[in-house]
mmCIF file of C-alpha atoms and ligand atoms in Angstrom:
data_model
loop_
_atom_site.group_PDB
_atom_site.id
_atom_site.type_symbol
_atom_site.label_atom_id
_atom_site.label_comp_id
_atom_site.label_asym_id
_atom_site.label_seq_id
_atom_site.Cartn_x
_atom_site.Cartn_y
_atom_site.Cartn_z
ATOM 1 C CA UNK A 1 -23.794 3.896 78.393
ATOM 2 C CA UNK A 2 -21.610 1.840 76.656
ATOM 3 C CA UNK A 3 -22.381 1.745 72.129
ATOM 4 C CA UNK A 4 -24.641 -1.413 71.806
ATOM 5 C CA UNK A 5 -23.694 -1.861 68.122
ATOM 6 C CA UNK A 6 -26.522 -2.512 65.790
ATOM 7 C CA UNK A 7 -27.276 -6.494 65.882
ATOM 8 C CA UNK A 8 -26.119 -8.086 62.167
ATOM 9 C CA UNK A 9 -29.052 -9.409 60.266
ATOM 10 C CA UNK A 10 -29.116 -12.533 59.939
ATOM 11 C CA UNK A 11 -27.039 -13.360 56.129
ATOM 12 C CA UNK A 12 -28.613 -14.270 52.442
ATOM 13 C CA UNK A 13 -28.666 -18.067 52.909
ATOM 14 C CA UNK A 14 -26.682 -19.498 50.459
ATOM 15 C CA UNK A 15 -29.463 -21.502 47.865
ATOM 16 C CA UNK A 16 -29.475 -25.601 49.268
ATOM 17 C CA UNK A 17 -26.223 -27.242 48.084
ATOM 18 C CA UNK A 18 -25.514 -24.896 45.672
ATOM 19 C CA UNK A 19 -22.034 -22.968 47.083
ATOM 20 C CA UNK A 20 -21.529 -20.082 44.981
ATOM 21 C CA UNK A 21 -18.861 -19.430 43.017
ATOM 22 C CA UNK A 22 -17.850 -15.643 41.371
ATOM 23 C CA UNK A 23 -14.991 -14.818 38.620
ATOM 24 C CA UNK A 24 -14.424 -11.030 36.794
ATOM 25 C CA UNK A 25 -13.413 -10.159 33.808
ATOM 26 C CA UNK A 26 -12.073 -7.272 32.135
ATOM 27 C CA UNK A 27 -13.684 -5.726 28.983
ATOM 28 C CA UNK A 28 -10.369 -5.036 27.477
ATOM 29 C CA UNK A 29 -11.460 -6.551 23.865
ATOM 30 C CA UNK A 30 -12.039 -9.643 22.410
ATOM 31 C CA UNK A 31 -11.688 -12.733 24.066
ATOM 32 C CA UNK A 32 -9.111 -15.092 23.330
ATOM 33 C CA UNK A 33 -7.262 -18.743 23.751
ATOM 34 C CA UNK A 34 -6.150 -17.789 27.299
ATOM 35 C CA UNK A 35 -9.554 -16.311 28.526
ATOM 36 C CA UNK A 36 -10.761 -19.497 27.385
ATOM 37 C CA UNK A 37 -9.316 -22.400 28.073
ATOM 38 C CA UNK A 38 -7.700 -20.886 30.924
ATOM 39 C CA UNK A 39 -10.822 -19.586 32.680
ATOM 40 C CA UNK A 40 -14.504 -19.224 30.747
ATOM 41 C CA UNK A 41 -14.443 -23.938 29.581
ATOM 42 C CA UNK A 42 -14.569 -23.708 33.855
ATOM 43 C CA UNK A 43 -17.082 -20.871 34.163
ATOM 44 C CA UNK A 44 -19.164 -22.925 32.155
ATOM 45 C CA UNK A 45 -18.484 -26.193 33.489
ATOM 46 C CA UNK A 46 -19.348 -25.311 37.176
ATOM 47 C CA UNK A 47 -22.472 -23.001 36.358
ATOM 48 C CA UNK A 48 -24.546 -26.848 36.344
ATOM 49 C CA UNK A 49 -23.287 -27.246 40.299
ATOM 50 C CA UNK A 50 -22.290 -23.616 41.340
ATOM 51 C CA UNK A 51 -25.088 -20.557 41.876
ATOM 52 C CA UNK A 52 -22.154 -18.654 39.572
ATOM 53 C CA UNK A 53 -21.429 -15.397 39.755
ATOM 54 C CA UNK A 54 -19.781 -14.448 36.432
ATOM 55 C CA UNK A 55 -18.858 -10.280 36.355
ATOM 56 C CA UNK A 56 -18.159 -7.803 33.593
ATOM 57 C CA UNK A 57 -15.358 -5.626 35.706
ATOM 58 C CA UNK A 58 -15.658 -2.192 34.110
ATOM 59 C CA UNK A 59 -14.419 0.078 37.193
ATOM 60 C CA UNK A 60 -11.958 -2.233 37.143
ATOM 61 C CA UNK A 61 -10.407 -1.876 33.283
ATOM 62 C CA UNK A 62 -10.348 1.867 34.282
ATOM 63 C CA UNK A 63 -7.002 2.026 35.716
ATOM 64 C CA UNK A 64 -5.857 1.184 32.439
ATOM 65 C CA UNK A 65 -7.849 2.428 29.886
ATOM 66 C CA UNK A 66 -9.519 6.026 29.069
ATOM 67 C CA UNK A 67 -12.131 5.523 26.446
ATOM 68 C CA UNK A 68 -15.552 5.270 28.225
ATOM 69 C CA UNK A 69 -16.976 5.377 24.310
ATOM 70 C CA UNK A 70 -14.627 1.715 24.011
ATOM 71 C CA UNK A 71 -15.190 0.828 27.428
ATOM 72 C CA UNK A 72 -19.035 0.643 26.768
ATOM 73 C CA UNK A 73 -18.422 -1.457 23.167
ATOM 74 C CA UNK A 74 -15.899 -3.482 24.483
ATOM 75 C CA UNK A 75 -18.670 -4.417 27.455
ATOM 76 C CA UNK A 76 -21.539 -5.680 25.601
ATOM 77 C CA UNK A 77 -18.870 -7.023 23.514
ATOM 78 C CA UNK A 78 -17.842 -9.258 26.401
ATOM 79 C CA UNK A 79 -20.869 -10.234 27.075
ATOM 80 C CA UNK A 80 -21.744 -11.326 24.209
ATOM 81 C CA UNK A 81 -19.146 -13.724 23.938
ATOM 82 C CA UNK A 82 -19.080 -15.574 27.291
ATOM 83 C CA UNK A 83 -22.601 -15.995 26.801
ATOM 84 C CA UNK A 84 -21.906 -17.088 23.085
ATOM 85 C CA UNK A 85 -18.941 -19.571 24.907
ATOM 86 C CA UNK A 86 -21.787 -21.534 26.271
ATOM 87 C CA UNK A 87 -22.585 -18.578 29.275
ATOM 88 C CA UNK A 88 -26.566 -19.803 29.946
ATOM 89 C CA UNK A 89 -28.740 -17.328 31.956
ATOM 90 C CA UNK A 90 -30.643 -19.574 33.233
ATOM 91 C CA UNK A 91 -28.160 -21.203 34.417
ATOM 92 C CA UNK A 92 -26.103 -18.436 35.880
ATOM 93 C CA UNK A 93 -25.885 -14.895 36.341
ATOM 94 C CA UNK A 94 -23.617 -12.808 34.439
ATOM 95 C CA UNK A 95 -23.950 -9.414 35.068
ATOM 96 C CA UNK A 96 -21.220 -5.498 34.555
ATOM 97 C CA UNK A 97 -19.911 -4.613 37.932
ATOM 98 C CA UNK A 98 -20.673 -0.800 37.660
ATOM 99 C CA UNK A 99 -24.432 -1.820 37.500
ATOM 100 C CA UNK A 100 -24.231 -2.827 41.424
ATOM 101 C CA UNK A 101 -22.389 -0.003 43.315
ATOM 102 C CA UNK A 102 -22.309 -1.994 45.917
ATOM 103 C CA UNK A 103 -18.813 -3.761 44.941
ATOM 104 C CA UNK A 104 -16.672 -0.711 45.666
ATOM 105 C CA UNK A 105 -18.557 0.047 48.758
ATOM 106 C CA UNK A 106 -17.872 -3.223 50.319
ATOM 107 C CA UNK A 107 -13.544 -2.086 48.671
ATOM 108 C CA UNK A 108 -13.730 0.526 50.597
ATOM 109 C CA UNK A 109 -14.540 -0.863 53.627
ATOM 110 C CA UNK A 110 -12.123 -3.699 52.904
ATOM 111 C CA UNK A 111 -9.371 -1.385 52.523
ATOM 112 C CA UNK A 112 -9.938 -0.181 56.177
ATOM 113 C CA UNK A 113 -8.185 -3.869 56.686
ATOM 114 C CA UNK A 114 -5.191 -4.216 54.176
ATOM 115 C CA UNK A 115 -2.248 -3.065 55.103
ATOM 116 C CA UNK A 116 -0.466 -0.814 52.078
ATOM 117 C CA UNK A 117 2.462 -3.152 52.136
ATOM 118 C CA UNK A 118 -0.031 -5.819 50.191
ATOM 119 C CA UNK A 119 -0.589 -3.786 47.787
ATOM 120 C CA UNK A 120 2.532 -2.812 47.268
ATOM 121 C CA UNK A 121 3.921 -6.194 46.990
ATOM 122 C CA UNK A 122 1.520 -7.706 44.288
ATOM 123 C CA UNK A 123 3.333 -8.666 41.938
ATOM 124 C CA UNK A 124 0.260 -7.214 39.109
ATOM 125 C CA UNK A 125 0.974 -3.804 40.286
ATOM 126 C CA UNK A 126 4.515 -4.081 40.270
ATOM 127 C CA UNK A 127 4.186 -5.353 36.393
ATOM 128 C CA UNK A 128 1.322 -2.716 35.394
ATOM 129 C CA UNK A 129 3.315 0.102 37.295
ATOM 130 C CA UNK A 130 6.462 -0.933 34.460
ATOM 131 C CA UNK A 131 3.925 -1.135 31.733
ATOM 132 C CA UNK A 132 1.971 2.326 31.842
ATOM 133 C CA UNK A 133 5.381 4.630 33.851
ATOM 134 C CA UNK A 134 2.607 7.649 32.964
ATOM 135 C CA UNK A 135 -0.759 6.320 34.447
ATOM 136 C CA UNK A 136 0.426 4.524 37.902
ATOM 137 C CA UNK A 137 -3.023 5.660 39.150
ATOM 138 C CA UNK A 138 -4.968 5.474 42.690
ATOM 139 C CA UNK A 139 -7.021 2.627 41.320
ATOM 140 C CA UNK A 140 -4.314 0.003 40.359
ATOM 141 C CA UNK A 141 -2.418 -0.334 43.619
ATOM 142 C CA UNK A 142 -6.324 -0.867 45.467
ATOM 143 C CA UNK A 143 -7.329 -3.195 42.088
ATOM 144 C CA UNK A 144 -6.931 -6.871 44.522
ATOM 145 C CA UNK A 145 -9.172 -4.497 47.365
ATOM 146 C CA UNK A 146 -12.244 -3.863 44.491
ATOM 147 C CA UNK A 147 -11.303 -7.658 43.599
ATOM 148 C CA UNK A 148 -12.064 -9.240 46.655
ATOM 149 C CA UNK A 149 -14.933 -7.207 47.267
ATOM 150 C CA UNK A 150 -16.588 -8.344 44.080
ATOM 151 C CA UNK A 151 -15.590 -11.516 45.321
ATOM 152 C CA UNK A 152 -16.783 -11.740 49.235
ATOM 153 C CA UNK A 153 -20.001 -8.884 48.554
ATOM 154 C CA UNK A 154 -21.559 -12.487 47.334
ATOM 155 C CA UNK A 155 -19.907 -14.177 49.686
ATOM 156 C CA UNK A 156 -17.798 -16.582 47.299
ATOM 157 C CA UNK A 157 -16.211 -19.889 48.382
ATOM 158 C CA UNK A 158 -14.798 -21.252 44.099
ATOM 159 C CA UNK A 159 -12.968 -19.088 42.122
ATOM 160 C CA UNK A 160 -12.200 -19.726 38.749
ATOM 161 C CA UNK A 161 -9.827 -17.974 37.422
ATOM 162 C CA UNK A 162 -6.550 -18.920 34.959
ATOM 163 C CA UNK A 163 -2.984 -19.360 37.508
ATOM 164 C CA UNK A 164 -2.388 -15.379 37.086
ATOM 165 C CA UNK A 165 -5.324 -14.633 38.737
ATOM 166 C CA UNK A 166 -3.499 -16.793 42.099
ATOM 167 C CA UNK A 167 -2.042 -13.420 43.355
ATOM 168 C CA UNK A 168 -4.970 -11.887 44.184
ATOM 169 C CA UNK A 169 -7.293 -14.933 44.842
ATOM 170 C CA UNK A 170 -4.019 -15.228 48.212
ATOM 171 C CA UNK A 171 -4.653 -11.676 48.883
ATOM 172 C CA UNK A 172 -8.487 -12.004 48.603
ATOM 173 C CA UNK A 173 -7.705 -14.977 51.402
ATOM 174 C CA UNK A 174 -5.781 -12.592 53.722
ATOM 175 C CA UNK A 175 -8.007 -9.567 53.841
ATOM 176 C CA UNK A 176 -10.948 -12.375 54.440
ATOM 177 C CA UNK A 177 -9.099 -13.108 57.921
ATOM 178 C CA UNK A 178 -7.972 -9.735 58.495
ATOM 179 C CA UNK A 179 -11.346 -8.534 58.143
ATOM 180 C CA UNK A 180 -12.864 -12.202 60.078
ATOM 181 C CA UNK A 181 -10.324 -11.142 62.785
ATOM 182 C CA UNK A 182 -10.850 -7.852 63.862
ATOM 183 C CA UNK A 183 -14.456 -7.878 63.178
ATOM 184 C CA UNK A 184 -16.121 -11.758 63.399
ATOM 185 C CA UNK A 185 -16.521 -14.311 61.298
ATOM 186 C CA UNK A 186 -18.533 -12.823 58.320
ATOM 187 C CA UNK A 187 -17.186 -14.133 54.510
ATOM 188 C CA UNK A 188 -15.469 -17.950 53.704
ATOM 189 C CA UNK A 189 -12.076 -17.437 52.364
ATOM 190 C CA UNK A 190 -12.241 -18.102 48.608
ATOM 191 C CA UNK A 191 -10.284 -20.622 46.767
ATOM 192 C CA UNK A 192 -8.761 -20.546 43.708
ATOM 193 C CA UNK A 193 -9.573 -23.312 41.138
ATOM 194 C CA UNK A 194 -8.364 -24.064 37.928
ATOM 195 C CA UNK A 195 -8.416 -25.760 34.348
ATOM 196 C CA UNK A 196 -5.956 -28.382 32.872
ATOM 197 C CA UNK A 197 -4.000 -25.750 30.916
ATOM 198 C CA UNK A 198 -3.587 -22.474 33.729
ATOM 199 C CA UNK A 199 -1.251 -20.802 31.896
ATOM 200 C CA UNK A 200 -2.475 -20.441 28.036
ATOM 201 C CA UNK A 201 1.527 -19.016 26.216
ATOM 202 C CA UNK A 202 1.271 -16.931 23.719
ATOM 203 C CA UNK A 203 2.072 -16.857 20.133
ATOM 204 C CA UNK A 204 5.728 -15.811 21.037
ATOM 205 C CA UNK A 205 5.504 -19.192 22.908
ATOM 206 C CA UNK A 206 7.579 -17.831 25.455
ATOM 207 C CA UNK A 207 4.782 -14.891 27.537
ATOM 208 C CA UNK A 208 1.324 -16.059 28.889
ATOM 209 C CA UNK A 209 -1.568 -14.854 25.935
ATOM 210 C CA UNK A 210 -2.623 -11.470 26.579
ATOM 211 C CA UNK A 211 -4.356 -8.863 24.918
ATOM 212 C CA UNK A 212 -1.518 -6.303 26.778
ATOM 213 C CA UNK A 213 0.949 -7.998 25.203
ATOM 214 C CA UNK A 214 0.019 -8.706 21.478
ATOM 215 C CA UNK A 215 0.950 -12.131 20.916
ATOM 216 C CA UNK A 216 -3.069 -13.475 21.263
ATOM 217 C CA UNK A 217 -5.453 -16.145 19.189
ATOM 218 C CA UNK A 218 -8.571 -13.928 19.211
ATOM 219 C CA UNK A 219 -10.804 -17.104 19.013
ATOM 220 C CA UNK A 220 -14.177 -15.466 17.344
ATOM 221 C CA UNK A 221 -11.856 -13.080 14.378
ATOM 222 C CA UNK A 222 -12.781 -14.269 10.780
ATOM 223 C CA UNK A 223 -11.115 -17.692 9.862
ATOM 224 C CA UNK A 224 -8.185 -15.055 7.960
ATOM 225 C CA UNK A 225 -7.295 -13.642 10.783
ATOM 226 C CA UNK A 226 -6.574 -17.577 12.936
ATOM 227 C CA UNK A 227 -4.260 -18.313 10.882
ATOM 228 C CA UNK A 228 -1.586 -15.363 11.050
ATOM 229 C CA UNK A 229 -1.676 -15.679 14.575
ATOM 230 C CA UNK A 230 -1.370 -19.503 14.345
ATOM 231 C CA UNK A 231 1.134 -19.272 11.483
ATOM 232 C CA UNK A 232 3.283 -16.897 13.566
ATOM 233 C CA UNK A 233 3.631 -19.007 16.912
ATOM 234 C CA UNK A 234 7.587 -19.729 17.284
ATOM 235 C CA UNK A 235 7.508 -23.425 18.161
ATOM 236 C CA UNK A 236 10.444 -25.309 19.558
ATOM 237 C CA UNK A 237 13.374 -23.373 18.904
ATOM 238 C CA UNK A 238 15.394 -25.891 18.562
ATOM 239 C CA UNK A 239 13.842 -27.233 15.485
ATOM 240 C CA UNK A 240 16.022 -25.271 11.824
ATOM 241 C CA UNK A 241 15.456 -27.429 9.405
ATOM 242 C CA UNK A 242 11.889 -29.995 8.419
ATOM 243 C CA UNK A 243 14.349 -32.829 9.496
ATOM 244 C CA UNK A 244 14.644 -31.964 12.717
ATOM 245 C CA UNK A 245 13.093 -34.787 15.093
ATOM 246 C CA UNK A 246 10.639 -32.247 17.314
ATOM 247 C CA UNK A 247 10.205 -31.799 20.542
ATOM 248 C CA UNK A 248 5.865 -31.019 21.501
ATOM 249 C CA UNK A 249 6.728 -30.478 24.854
ATOM 250 C CA UNK A 250 8.475 -27.309 24.648
ATOM 251 C CA UNK A 251 6.461 -26.518 21.752
ATOM 252 C CA UNK A 252 3.964 -24.555 22.632
ATOM 253 C CA UNK A 253 1.860 -24.907 19.257
ATOM 254 C CA UNK A 254 1.558 -28.933 19.767
ATOM 255 C CA UNK A 255 0.570 -28.448 23.764
ATOM 256 C CA UNK A 256 -2.430 -26.845 21.810
ATOM 257 C CA UNK A 257 -3.003 -29.490 19.940
ATOM 258 C CA UNK A 258 -4.133 -31.656 23.533
ATOM 259 C CA UNK A 259 -7.478 -29.310 23.626
ATOM 260 C CA UNK A 260 -8.589 -28.977 20.178
ATOM 261 C CA UNK A 261 -8.792 -33.790 19.241
ATOM 262 C CA UNK A 262 -8.184 -36.215 20.868
ATOM 263 C CA UNK A 263 -5.399 -37.822 19.049
ATOM 264 C CA UNK A 264 -2.994 -35.654 19.374
ATOM 265 C CA UNK A 265 -0.071 -38.581 20.486
ATOM 266 C CA UNK A 266 -0.187 -39.537 17.178
ATOM 267 C CA UNK A 267 0.792 -34.933 15.763
ATOM 268 C CA UNK A 268 3.467 -35.107 18.511
ATOM 269 C CA UNK A 269 4.722 -38.639 17.407
ATOM 270 C CA UNK A 270 4.655 -37.168 14.217
ATOM 271 C CA UNK A 271 7.062 -34.394 15.313
ATOM 272 C CA UNK A 272 9.221 -36.311 17.152
ATOM 273 C CA UNK A 273 10.148 -38.279 14.364
ATOM 274 C CA UNK A 274 10.037 -35.109 11.927
ATOM 275 C CA UNK A 275 7.168 -37.287 10.297
ATOM 276 C CA UNK A 276 5.759 -34.201 9.926
ATOM 277 C CA UNK A 277 6.641 -30.356 9.807
ATOM 278 C CA UNK A 278 5.869 -27.474 12.148
ATOM 279 C CA UNK A 279 4.055 -25.455 9.529
ATOM 280 C CA UNK A 280 2.149 -29.133 8.591
ATOM 281 C CA UNK A 281 0.961 -29.047 12.906
ATOM 282 C CA UNK A 282 0.023 -24.788 12.882
ATOM 283 C CA UNK A 283 -2.074 -25.583 9.704
ATOM 284 C CA UNK A 284 -3.574 -28.155 11.407
ATOM 285 C CA UNK A 285 -4.007 -26.519 14.772
ATOM 286 C CA UNK A 286 -5.938 -22.943 12.660
ATOM 287 C CA UNK A 287 -7.330 -25.237 11.633
ATOM 288 C CA UNK A 288 -9.156 -27.717 14.317
ATOM 289 C CA UNK A 289 -9.617 -23.607 16.390
ATOM 290 C CA UNK A 290 -11.347 -22.227 14.026
ATOM 291 C CA UNK A 291 -13.955 -25.168 13.146
ATOM 292 C CA UNK A 292 -13.759 -25.280 17.250
ATOM 293 C CA UNK A 293 -14.777 -22.120 18.056
ATOM 294 C CA UNK A 294 -17.028 -21.528 14.485
ATOM 295 C CA UNK A 295 -20.270 -22.377 16.167
ATOM 296 C CA UNK A 296 -19.674 -20.244 19.255
ATOM 297 C CA UNK A 297 -18.651 -17.236 16.818
ATOM 298 C CA UNK A 298 -22.082 -17.673 15.348
ATOM 299 C CA UNK A 299 -23.904 -17.490 17.755
ATOM 300 C CA UNK A 300 -21.509 -14.010 19.136
ATOM 301 C CA UNK A 301 -22.335 -12.262 15.624
ATOM 302 C CA UNK A 302 -25.587 -13.148 16.258
ATOM 303 C CA UNK A 303 -25.911 -11.761 20.165
ATOM 304 C CA UNK A 304 -23.937 -8.831 19.203
ATOM 305 C CA UNK A 305 -26.590 -7.965 16.199
ATOM 306 C CA UNK A 306 -28.794 -7.952 18.927
ATOM 307 C CA UNK A 307 -27.385 -5.532 21.796
ATOM 308 C CA UNK A 308 -31.393 -5.054 23.471
ATOM 309 C CA UNK A 309 -30.652 -8.226 23.828
ATOM 310 C CA UNK A 310 -27.708 -9.424 25.595
ATOM 311 C CA UNK A 311 -28.334 -5.307 28.094
ATOM 312 C CA UNK A 312 -31.744 -7.540 28.803
ATOM 313 C CA UNK A 313 -29.267 -10.245 30.230
ATOM 314 C CA UNK A 314 -27.007 -8.468 32.550
ATOM 315 C CA UNK A 315 -29.349 -5.778 33.672
ATOM 316 C CA UNK A 316 -31.935 -8.897 34.921
ATOM 317 C CA UNK A 317 -28.218 -10.320 36.501
ATOM 318 C CA UNK A 318 -27.534 -7.081 37.906
ATOM 319 C CA UNK A 319 -31.187 -6.949 39.421
ATOM 320 C CA UNK A 320 -31.494 -10.151 40.703
ATOM 321 C CA UNK A 321 -27.918 -9.920 42.934
ATOM 322 C CA UNK A 322 -29.080 -6.620 44.708
ATOM 323 C CA UNK A 323 -30.763 -7.865 47.742
ATOM 324 C CA UNK A 324 -27.965 -10.536 48.262
ATOM 325 C CA UNK A 325 -25.021 -7.158 47.687
ATOM 326 C CA UNK A 326 -27.103 -5.032 50.084
ATOM 327 C CA UNK A 327 -27.588 -8.097 52.792
ATOM 328 C CA UNK A 328 -23.642 -7.794 52.485
ATOM 329 C CA UNK A 329 -23.424 -4.700 53.506
ATOM 330 C CA UNK A 330 -25.815 -3.961 55.663
ATOM 331 C CA UNK A 331 -24.850 -7.191 57.645
ATOM 332 C CA UNK A 332 -20.830 -4.830 57.485
ATOM 333 C CA UNK A 333 -22.132 -1.709 58.242
ATOM 334 C CA UNK A 334 -23.777 -3.441 61.387
ATOM 335 C CA UNK A 335 -20.077 -5.627 62.575
ATOM 336 C CA UNK A 336 -18.190 -2.142 61.135
ATOM 337 C CA UNK A 337 -19.992 0.700 63.927
ATOM 338 C CA UNK A 338 -21.801 2.392 61.181
ATOM 339 C CA UNK A 339 -25.167 3.523 60.593
HETATM 340 P P1 AMP B 401 -8.760 -11.110 32.095
HETATM 341 O O1 AMP B 401 -8.824 -10.826 30.705
HETATM 342 O O2 AMP B 401 -6.844 -10.645 32.548
HETATM 343 O O3 AMP B 401 -9.521 -10.535 32.362
HETATM 344 O O4 AMP B 401 -8.083 -12.330 32.679
HETATM 345 C C1 AMP B 401 -10.213 -13.524 32.429
HETATM 346 C C2 AMP B 401 -9.812 -14.579 32.809
HETATM 347 O O5 AMP B 401 -8.778 -15.291 31.662
HETATM 348 C C3 AMP B 401 -9.183 -14.294 34.472
HETATM 349 O O6 AMP B 401 -9.642 -15.258 34.955
HETATM 350 C C4 AMP B 401 -7.723 -15.045 33.674
HETATM 351 O O7 AMP B 401 -7.016 -15.282 34.489
HETATM 352 C C5 AMP B 401 -7.496 -16.363 32.727
HETATM 353 N N1 AMP B 401 -6.677 -15.512 31.667
HETATM 354 C C6 AMP B 401 -6.044 -14.753 30.282
HETATM 355 N N2 AMP B 401 -4.693 -14.818 30.277
HETATM 356 C C7 AMP B 401 -4.586 -15.797 30.521
HETATM 357 C C8 AMP B 401 -3.815 -17.138 29.533
HETATM 358 N N3 AMP B 401 -3.251 -16.470 29.113
HETATM 359 N N4 AMP B 401 -3.519 -18.749 30.689
HETATM 360 C C9 AMP B 401 -4.537 -18.707 31.161
HETATM 361 N N5 AMP B 401 -5.393 -18.450 32.014
HETATM 362 C C10 AMP B 401 -5.362 -16.574 31.882
HETATM 363 N N1 LIG B 402 -8.219 -8.999 37.282
HETATM 364 C C1 LIG B 402 -9.275 -10.296 37.534
HETATM 365 C C2 LIG B 402 -8.345 -10.696 35.642
HETATM 366 O O1 LIG B 402 -7.861 -9.567 35.529
HETATM 367 C C3 LIG B 402 -10.227 -9.728 37.714
HETATM 368 C C4 LIG B 402 -11.452 -9.379 38.097
HETATM 369 C C5 LIG B 402 -11.956 -8.668 38.536
HETATM 370 C C6 LIG B 402 -11.507 -10.904 38.396
HETATM 371 N N2 LIG B 402 -12.764 -9.442 40.131
HETATM 372 C C7 LIG B 402 -12.743 -10.477 39.704
HETATM 373 C C8 LIG B 402 -11.978 -12.643 39.049
HETATM 374 C C9 LIG B 402 -13.018 -11.640 40.802
HETATM 375 C C10 LIG B 402 -12.119 -12.984 39.681
HETATM 376 C C11 LIG B 402 -12.621 -12.681 41.182
HETATM 377 O O2 LIG B 402 -8.217 -11.216 35.262
#
């Protein structure tokens, strides 16, 4: 007698009119300007129109961090940062990845449809092999499979991220196609969405702002630290003398002004005509960043002083997602022939 696969349970219905979005962020230290302008602003904006799920990806962080005590602290700090920047637990679901271990099980199942060659050619894997040559752990290679599982376990169709995640999202779509082709239509192919600042350059003006490079502007740092970071920014390298005209299109300081006031065109004009110098423009940027984030920073400091409240939000988020994650796994088990 031919073995029959158990019928797949009906998929969890998506709340009417509210497609799901998902994004993840690593608990790798204090939140920086690149995170906010490149991704978190979209998390906040999109929570009003979508069933929004946001995850602090501590399993992913283990591929680069091995200090458990620090990871625990940073996970809570990241949660407090996201809440302070405007994630509203009444409007979105915020949780910690390891509180929903179904993600790792689904990652295993997806790994069985993922050719190793796809993972080996992933740009972030190549980069991390160079960055941490003494710790090329297997998690670094399978990192994008876990990322795909994070997204598809909730059948999310939209993923707000910075441009650096585009390759990971393309890989997720390929994994989805491979799974659906082998086992039948199961997951939607998710689409990345970017903000108007999809790649924020760091204080060096050359590389992407990143904690691991050490070129960040830390939005919740004390004002003096922010001033120091902004004043260290590299501007238009061809503007040597104060009287040389500046070129706002290639100056990272000028570009960042776009996000901190409607008068950035006037600031650019001052640079172009050398009426203002780079130092003036940086000073103004520092003060604007400090003022812009001051209310959120205050909120952050309050939240971090009430860790139990933050933990409660995270626990409620993970609990809410349990039936969704379990339902997807049950459907996948049935399709793949697991009992
Ligand atoms: P990570 O800190 O690497 O987990 O990044 C969290 C989110 O911020 C992801 O969506 C990234 O794509 C985004 N992000 C990080 N750095 C930048 C940057 N310099 N410019 C734009 N987006 C960024
Ligand atoms: N790789 C992402 C980053 O470094 C974090 C992440 C993990 C993620 N899982 C995700 C982002 C799912 C979007 C969707 O920023």
